[in-house]
Amino acid sequence: MQNWRHLYATSYFSLSEKRLTNWQQQSELIVVHVRGLKMAELTPFAGSRLEVTDLTQAFGMLLQGRADIMLEDQLSAEAYLQQYQLPELTRVNLAPFAVCHVLSQELSHLAEPLQLLLQAIQN
């Protein structure tokens, strides 16, 4: 099996920089993230967790004031913000994590195209 690691970061977004200070200890905060984002699902915090199905819902909840903090991987969030030209949000990049792509022998012919695609995305 072949293995590639790519370093990403979880980004924490808010409309208020004050809310990002010690946010994990603030039980009154509502924290939204896209369902399935493991780093967000594994992040402990005292506030209420709200899972949504996509970035549109997550950013919408944040911008409407229905959530105080949004957790998302840095690359996805930046691409979304650029595409939709959303207002300036306070962002903190924390918790770098590695994403592994594991291919079986049967799919090894896809290793090089996958590596090239992932490098292009990171550049």
Short mmCIF file of N, CA and C in Angstrom, two decimals:
data_model
loop_
_atom_site.label_atom_id
_atom_site.label_comp_id
_atom_site.label_asym_id
_atom_site.label_seq_id
_atom_site.Cartn_x
_atom_site.Cartn_y
_atom_site.Cartn_z
N MET A 1 0.83 -1.19 0.00
CA MET A 1 0.00 0.00 0.00
C MET A 1 0.88 1.25 0.00
N GLN A 2 0.41 2.26 -0.69
CA GLN A 2 1.14 3.50 -0.73
C GLN A 2 0.37 4.53 0.08
N ASN A 3 1.10 5.45 0.66
CA ASN A 3 0.51 6.39 1.60
C ASN A 3 1.03 7.80 1.31
N TRP A 4 0.18 8.79 1.23
CA TRP A 4 0.57 10.19 1.08
C TRP A 4 -0.06 10.97 2.20
N ARG A 5 0.69 11.88 2.75
CA ARG A 5 0.17 12.72 3.83
C ARG A 5 0.17 14.17 3.34
N HIS A 6 -0.88 14.86 3.65
CA HIS A 6 -1.00 16.28 3.33
C HIS A 6 -1.40 17.00 4.60
N LEU A 7 -0.74 18.09 4.91
CA LEU A 7 -1.02 18.81 6.15
C LEU A 7 -2.10 19.87 5.89
N TYR A 8 -3.13 19.81 6.69
CA TYR A 8 -4.22 20.78 6.62
C TYR A 8 -4.37 21.39 8.00
N ALA A 9 -5.18 22.39 8.12
CA ALA A 9 -5.47 22.97 9.43
C ALA A 9 -6.96 23.15 9.55
N THR A 10 -7.45 22.98 10.77
CA THR A 10 -8.83 23.33 11.03
C THR A 10 -8.87 24.82 11.29
N SER A 11 -9.81 25.51 10.66
CA SER A 11 -9.95 26.94 10.87
C SER A 11 -11.19 27.19 11.72
N TYR A 12 -11.08 28.17 12.59
CA TYR A 12 -12.18 28.57 13.44
C TYR A 12 -12.61 29.96 12.99
N PHE A 13 -13.87 30.12 12.64
CA PHE A 13 -14.38 31.39 12.14
C PHE A 13 -15.41 31.97 13.09
N SER A 14 -15.48 33.28 13.15
CA SER A 14 -16.51 33.95 13.94
C SER A 14 -16.68 35.37 13.40
N LEU A 15 -17.83 35.95 13.69
CA LEU A 15 -18.04 37.35 13.35
C LEU A 15 -17.38 38.26 14.38
N SER A 16 -17.03 37.70 15.53
CA SER A 16 -16.45 38.48 16.62
C SER A 16 -15.15 37.84 17.08
N GLU A 17 -14.09 38.62 17.08
CA GLU A 17 -12.80 38.11 17.57
C GLU A 17 -12.89 37.73 19.04
N LYS A 18 -13.71 38.45 19.79
CA LYS A 18 -13.88 38.18 21.23
C LYS A 18 -14.41 36.76 21.47
N ARG A 19 -15.29 36.30 20.61
CA ARG A 19 -15.85 34.96 20.78
C ARG A 19 -14.81 33.86 20.61
N LEU A 20 -13.75 34.14 19.85
CA LEU A 20 -12.72 33.14 19.61
C LEU A 20 -11.76 32.98 20.79
N THR A 21 -11.78 33.92 21.71
CA THR A 21 -10.92 33.84 22.89
C THR A 21 -11.49 32.82 23.86
N ASN A 22 -10.73 31.77 24.10
CA ASN A 22 -11.15 30.69 25.02
C ASN A 22 -12.51 30.11 24.65
N TRP A 23 -12.79 30.00 23.37
CA TRP A 23 -14.12 29.56 22.93
C TRP A 23 -14.47 28.17 23.41
N GLN A 24 -13.47 27.32 23.59
CA GLN A 24 -13.76 25.94 23.99
C GLN A 24 -14.30 25.84 25.42
N GLN A 25 -14.08 26.86 26.23
CA GLN A 25 -14.57 26.86 27.61
C GLN A 25 -15.90 27.59 27.77
N GLN A 26 -16.40 28.23 26.72
CA GLN A 26 -17.61 29.05 26.82
C GLN A 26 -18.85 28.21 26.49
N SER A 27 -19.59 27.84 27.52
CA SER A 27 -20.73 26.94 27.35
C SER A 27 -21.91 27.59 26.63
N GLU A 28 -21.95 28.90 26.55
CA GLU A 28 -23.09 29.58 25.90
C GLU A 28 -22.95 29.66 24.38
N LEU A 29 -21.79 29.30 23.84
CA LEU A 29 -21.57 29.42 22.40
C LEU A 29 -22.18 28.24 21.63
N ILE A 30 -22.65 28.55 20.42
CA ILE A 30 -23.12 27.53 19.48
C ILE A 30 -22.05 27.37 18.41
N VAL A 31 -21.58 26.15 18.26
CA VAL A 31 -20.48 25.85 17.33
C VAL A 31 -21.03 24.99 16.20
N VAL A 32 -20.87 25.46 14.96
CA VAL A 32 -21.39 24.75 13.79
C VAL A 32 -20.23 24.17 12.98
N HIS A 33 -20.46 23.00 12.42
CA HIS A 33 -19.50 22.42 11.49
C HIS A 33 -20.23 21.45 10.56
N VAL A 34 -19.58 21.14 9.46
CA VAL A 34 -20.16 20.22 8.48
C VAL A 34 -20.03 18.80 9.02
N ARG A 35 -21.12 18.07 8.97
CA ARG A 35 -21.14 16.68 9.43
C ARG A 35 -20.09 15.87 8.66
N GLY A 36 -19.31 15.10 9.37
CA GLY A 36 -18.30 14.26 8.73
C GLY A 36 -16.89 14.83 8.80
N LEU A 37 -16.73 16.08 9.18
CA LEU A 37 -15.39 16.65 9.34
C LEU A 37 -14.83 16.14 10.67
N LYS A 38 -14.00 15.11 10.60
CA LYS A 38 -13.52 14.41 11.80
C LYS A 38 -12.83 15.32 12.79
N MET A 39 -11.97 16.22 12.32
CA MET A 39 -11.29 17.10 13.27
C MET A 39 -12.28 17.94 14.07
N ALA A 40 -13.36 18.37 13.44
CA ALA A 40 -14.38 19.13 14.17
C ALA A 40 -15.15 18.22 15.11
N GLU A 41 -15.48 17.02 14.63
CA GLU A 41 -16.23 16.09 15.47
C GLU A 41 -15.44 15.67 16.70
N LEU A 42 -14.12 15.62 16.59
CA LEU A 42 -13.27 15.19 17.70
C LEU A 42 -12.82 16.35 18.59
N THR A 43 -13.15 17.58 18.22
CA THR A 43 -12.74 18.75 19.01
C THR A 43 -13.69 18.92 20.19
N PRO A 44 -13.17 18.82 21.42
CA PRO A 44 -14.03 18.99 22.60
C PRO A 44 -14.28 20.48 22.88
N PHE A 45 -15.47 20.81 23.30
CA PHE A 45 -15.79 22.17 23.73
C PHE A 45 -17.03 22.14 24.59
N ALA A 46 -17.22 23.20 25.38
CA ALA A 46 -18.32 23.26 26.35
C ALA A 46 -19.64 23.69 25.73
N GLY A 47 -19.60 24.37 24.59
CA GLY A 47 -20.81 24.91 23.97
C GLY A 47 -21.65 23.85 23.29
N SER A 48 -22.69 24.31 22.60
CA SER A 48 -23.59 23.41 21.88
C SER A 48 -23.03 23.13 20.49
N ARG A 49 -23.11 21.88 20.06
CA ARG A 49 -22.62 21.46 18.75
C ARG A 49 -23.80 21.41 17.78
N LEU A 50 -23.61 21.99 16.61
CA LEU A 50 -24.63 21.97 15.57
C LEU A 50 -23.98 21.47 14.29
N GLU A 51 -24.43 20.32 13.79
CA GLU A 51 -23.87 19.76 12.56
C GLU A 51 -24.80 20.06 11.39
N VAL A 52 -24.22 20.47 10.27
CA VAL A 52 -24.99 20.77 9.06
C VAL A 52 -24.44 19.93 7.91
N THR A 53 -25.12 19.96 6.78
CA THR A 53 -24.73 19.09 5.68
C THR A 53 -23.71 19.69 4.71
N ASP A 54 -23.57 21.02 4.68
CA ASP A 54 -22.62 21.61 3.74
C ASP A 54 -22.14 22.97 4.20
N LEU A 55 -21.15 23.51 3.49
CA LEU A 55 -20.57 24.80 3.85
C LEU A 55 -21.55 25.95 3.71
N THR A 56 -22.45 25.86 2.75
CA THR A 56 -23.44 26.93 2.59
C THR A 56 -24.27 27.08 3.86
N GLN A 57 -24.70 25.96 4.42
CA GLN A 57 -25.47 26.01 5.67
C GLN A 57 -24.60 26.52 6.82
N ALA A 58 -23.36 26.04 6.89
CA ALA A 58 -22.48 26.44 7.99
C ALA A 58 -22.20 27.94 7.97
N PHE A 59 -21.79 28.47 6.81
CA PHE A 59 -21.54 29.90 6.72
C PHE A 59 -22.83 30.69 6.90
N GLY A 60 -23.94 30.17 6.40
CA GLY A 60 -25.23 30.85 6.57
C GLY A 60 -25.60 30.97 8.03
N MET A 61 -25.43 29.90 8.80
CA MET A 61 -25.74 29.94 10.23
C MET A 61 -24.86 30.98 10.94
N LEU A 62 -23.59 31.02 10.57
CA LEU A 62 -22.67 31.97 11.18
C LEU A 62 -23.05 33.41 10.83
N LEU A 63 -23.29 33.67 9.55
CA LEU A 63 -23.59 35.04 9.11
C LEU A 63 -24.95 35.53 9.59
N GLN A 64 -25.89 34.61 9.82
CA GLN A 64 -27.21 34.99 10.34
C GLN A 64 -27.22 35.14 11.85
N GLY A 65 -26.11 34.84 12.49
CA GLY A 65 -26.04 34.94 13.94
C GLY A 65 -26.66 33.75 14.67
N ARG A 66 -26.94 32.67 13.94
CA ARG A 66 -27.54 31.49 14.57
C ARG A 66 -26.45 30.56 15.11
N ALA A 67 -25.20 30.85 14.82
CA ALA A 67 -24.05 30.14 15.38
C ALA A 67 -22.98 31.18 15.70
N ASP A 68 -22.18 30.89 16.72
CA ASP A 68 -21.14 31.83 17.15
C ASP A 68 -19.78 31.51 16.54
N ILE A 69 -19.51 30.24 16.34
CA ILE A 69 -18.22 29.78 15.84
C ILE A 69 -18.49 28.75 14.75
N MET A 70 -17.66 28.74 13.72
CA MET A 70 -17.75 27.70 12.70
C MET A 70 -16.38 27.04 12.58
N LEU A 71 -16.38 25.71 12.54
CA LEU A 71 -15.16 24.93 12.35
C LEU A 71 -15.16 24.37 10.94
N GLU A 72 -14.04 24.47 10.25
CA GLU A 72 -13.95 23.93 8.89
C GLU A 72 -12.48 23.78 8.53
N ASP A 73 -12.20 22.87 7.60
CA ASP A 73 -10.80 22.77 7.18
C ASP A 73 -10.44 24.01 6.37
N GLN A 74 -9.20 24.41 6.52
CA GLN A 74 -8.72 25.67 5.97
C GLN A 74 -8.92 25.77 4.46
N LEU A 75 -8.56 24.74 3.72
CA LEU A 75 -8.64 24.82 2.25
C LEU A 75 -10.07 24.96 1.76
N SER A 76 -10.98 24.18 2.31
CA SER A 76 -12.39 24.26 1.89
C SER A 76 -12.98 25.62 2.22
N ALA A 77 -12.70 26.10 3.43
CA ALA A 77 -13.25 27.38 3.84
C ALA A 77 -12.72 28.53 2.98
N GLU A 78 -11.42 28.53 2.72
CA GLU A 78 -10.85 29.60 1.90
C GLU A 78 -11.42 29.59 0.49
N ALA A 79 -11.57 28.41 -0.08
CA ALA A 79 -12.14 28.31 -1.43
C ALA A 79 -13.57 28.82 -1.44
N TYR A 80 -14.35 28.48 -0.43
CA TYR A 80 -15.74 28.93 -0.34
C TYR A 80 -15.80 30.44 -0.18
N LEU A 81 -14.99 30.99 0.71
CA LEU A 81 -14.98 32.44 0.94
C LEU A 81 -14.60 33.19 -0.33
N GLN A 82 -13.64 32.67 -1.06
CA GLN A 82 -13.21 33.31 -2.30
C GLN A 82 -14.29 33.23 -3.37
N GLN A 83 -14.92 32.08 -3.48
CA GLN A 83 -15.95 31.88 -4.50
C GLN A 83 -17.15 32.79 -4.29
N TYR A 84 -17.59 32.92 -3.04
CA TYR A 84 -18.81 33.68 -2.76
C TYR A 84 -18.56 35.08 -2.24
N GLN A 85 -17.30 35.47 -2.12
CA GLN A 85 -16.92 36.82 -1.69
C GLN A 85 -17.70 37.25 -0.45
N LEU A 86 -17.62 36.44 0.58
CA LEU A 86 -18.31 36.73 1.83
C LEU A 86 -17.59 37.83 2.59
N PRO A 87 -18.31 38.49 3.50
CA PRO A 87 -17.68 39.57 4.27
C PRO A 87 -16.52 39.03 5.11
N GLU A 88 -15.69 39.93 5.52
CA GLU A 88 -14.51 39.55 6.31
C GLU A 88 -14.94 38.92 7.64
N LEU A 89 -14.44 37.73 7.86
CA LEU A 89 -14.70 37.03 9.10
C LEU A 89 -13.39 36.91 9.87
N THR A 90 -13.50 36.86 11.20
CA THR A 90 -12.32 36.61 12.01
C THR A 90 -11.99 35.13 11.91
N ARG A 91 -10.74 34.81 11.61
CA ARG A 91 -10.35 33.42 11.44
C ARG A 91 -9.08 33.14 12.22
N VAL A 92 -9.05 31.98 12.83
CA VAL A 92 -7.85 31.49 13.50
C VAL A 92 -7.59 30.10 12.95
N ASN A 93 -6.37 29.85 12.50
CA ASN A 93 -5.99 28.51 12.03
C ASN A 93 -5.29 27.79 13.17
N LEU A 94 -5.88 26.70 13.58
CA LEU A 94 -5.34 25.90 14.66
C LEU A 94 -5.35 24.44 14.27
N ALA A 95 -4.84 23.61 15.13
CA ALA A 95 -4.93 22.16 15.02
C ALA A 95 -4.54 21.62 13.66
N PRO A 96 -3.27 21.77 13.27
CA PRO A 96 -2.88 21.13 12.00
C PRO A 96 -3.05 19.62 12.09
N PHE A 97 -3.47 19.02 11.00
CA PHE A 97 -3.64 17.57 10.99
C PHE A 97 -3.27 17.03 9.63
N ALA A 98 -2.85 15.80 9.61
CA ALA A 98 -2.46 15.16 8.36
C ALA A 98 -3.62 14.34 7.81
N VAL A 99 -3.80 14.44 6.52
CA VAL A 99 -4.80 13.63 5.84
C VAL A 99 -4.05 12.58 5.04
N CYS A 100 -4.39 11.33 5.23
CA CYS A 100 -3.72 10.25 4.53
C CYS A 100 -4.59 9.72 3.40
N HIS A 101 -3.97 9.42 2.31
CA HIS A 101 -4.65 8.77 1.19
C HIS A 101 -4.00 7.40 1.03
N VAL A 102 -4.75 6.37 1.28
CA VAL A 102 -4.23 5.01 1.23
C VAL A 102 -4.86 4.31 0.03
N LEU A 103 -4.01 3.74 -0.82
CA LEU A 103 -4.48 3.03 -2.01
C LEU A 103 -4.07 1.57 -1.93
N SER A 104 -4.97 0.69 -2.28
CA SER A 104 -4.63 -0.72 -2.34
C SER A 104 -3.80 -0.98 -3.59
N GLN A 105 -3.22 -2.18 -3.66
CA GLN A 105 -2.43 -2.58 -4.83
C GLN A 105 -3.26 -2.48 -6.10
N GLU A 106 -4.54 -2.84 -6.02
CA GLU A 106 -5.41 -2.82 -7.20
C GLU A 106 -5.59 -1.42 -7.77
N LEU A 107 -5.47 -0.42 -6.91
CA LEU A 107 -5.66 0.97 -7.35
C LEU A 107 -4.35 1.74 -7.45
N SER A 108 -3.24 1.05 -7.36
CA SER A 108 -1.94 1.72 -7.36
C SER A 108 -1.69 2.55 -8.62
N HIS A 109 -2.34 2.19 -9.72
CA HIS A 109 -2.18 2.97 -10.96
C HIS A 109 -2.73 4.40 -10.81
N LEU A 110 -3.54 4.63 -9.78
CA LEU A 110 -4.10 5.96 -9.54
C LEU A 110 -3.22 6.82 -8.64
N ALA A 111 -2.15 6.24 -8.10
CA ALA A 111 -1.31 6.95 -7.14
C ALA A 111 -0.70 8.22 -7.74
N GLU A 112 -0.08 8.10 -8.89
CA GLU A 112 0.57 9.27 -9.48
C GLU A 112 -0.43 10.36 -9.87
N PRO A 113 -1.55 10.03 -10.55
CA PRO A 113 -2.52 11.09 -10.85
C PRO A 113 -3.09 11.75 -9.58
N LEU A 114 -3.30 10.96 -8.52
CA LEU A 114 -3.79 11.52 -7.27
C LEU A 114 -2.77 12.46 -6.67
N GLN A 115 -1.52 12.06 -6.66
CA GLN A 115 -0.47 12.91 -6.11
C GLN A 115 -0.38 14.22 -6.89
N LEU A 116 -0.43 14.17 -8.21
CA LEU A 116 -0.37 15.38 -9.03
C LEU A 116 -1.56 16.30 -8.77
N LEU A 117 -2.74 15.71 -8.64
CA LEU A 117 -3.94 16.50 -8.37
C LEU A 117 -3.85 17.18 -7.01
N LEU A 118 -3.42 16.45 -6.00
CA LEU A 118 -3.32 17.02 -4.66
C LEU A 118 -2.26 18.11 -4.59
N GLN A 119 -1.15 17.93 -5.30
CA GLN A 119 -0.12 18.98 -5.35
C GLN A 119 -0.65 20.23 -6.03
N ALA A 120 -1.42 20.05 -7.09
CA ALA A 120 -2.00 21.21 -7.79
C ALA A 120 -2.98 21.96 -6.89
N ILE A 121 -3.75 21.23 -6.11
CA ILE A 121 -4.70 21.86 -5.19
C ILE A 121 -3.97 22.68 -4.14
N GLN A 122 -2.87 22.14 -3.62
CA GLN A 122 -2.12 22.84 -2.57
C GLN A 122 -1.39 24.07 -3.10
N ASN A 123 -1.06 24.08 -4.39
CA ASN A 123 -0.35 25.23 -4.97
C ASN A 123 -1.31 26.26 -5.41
#
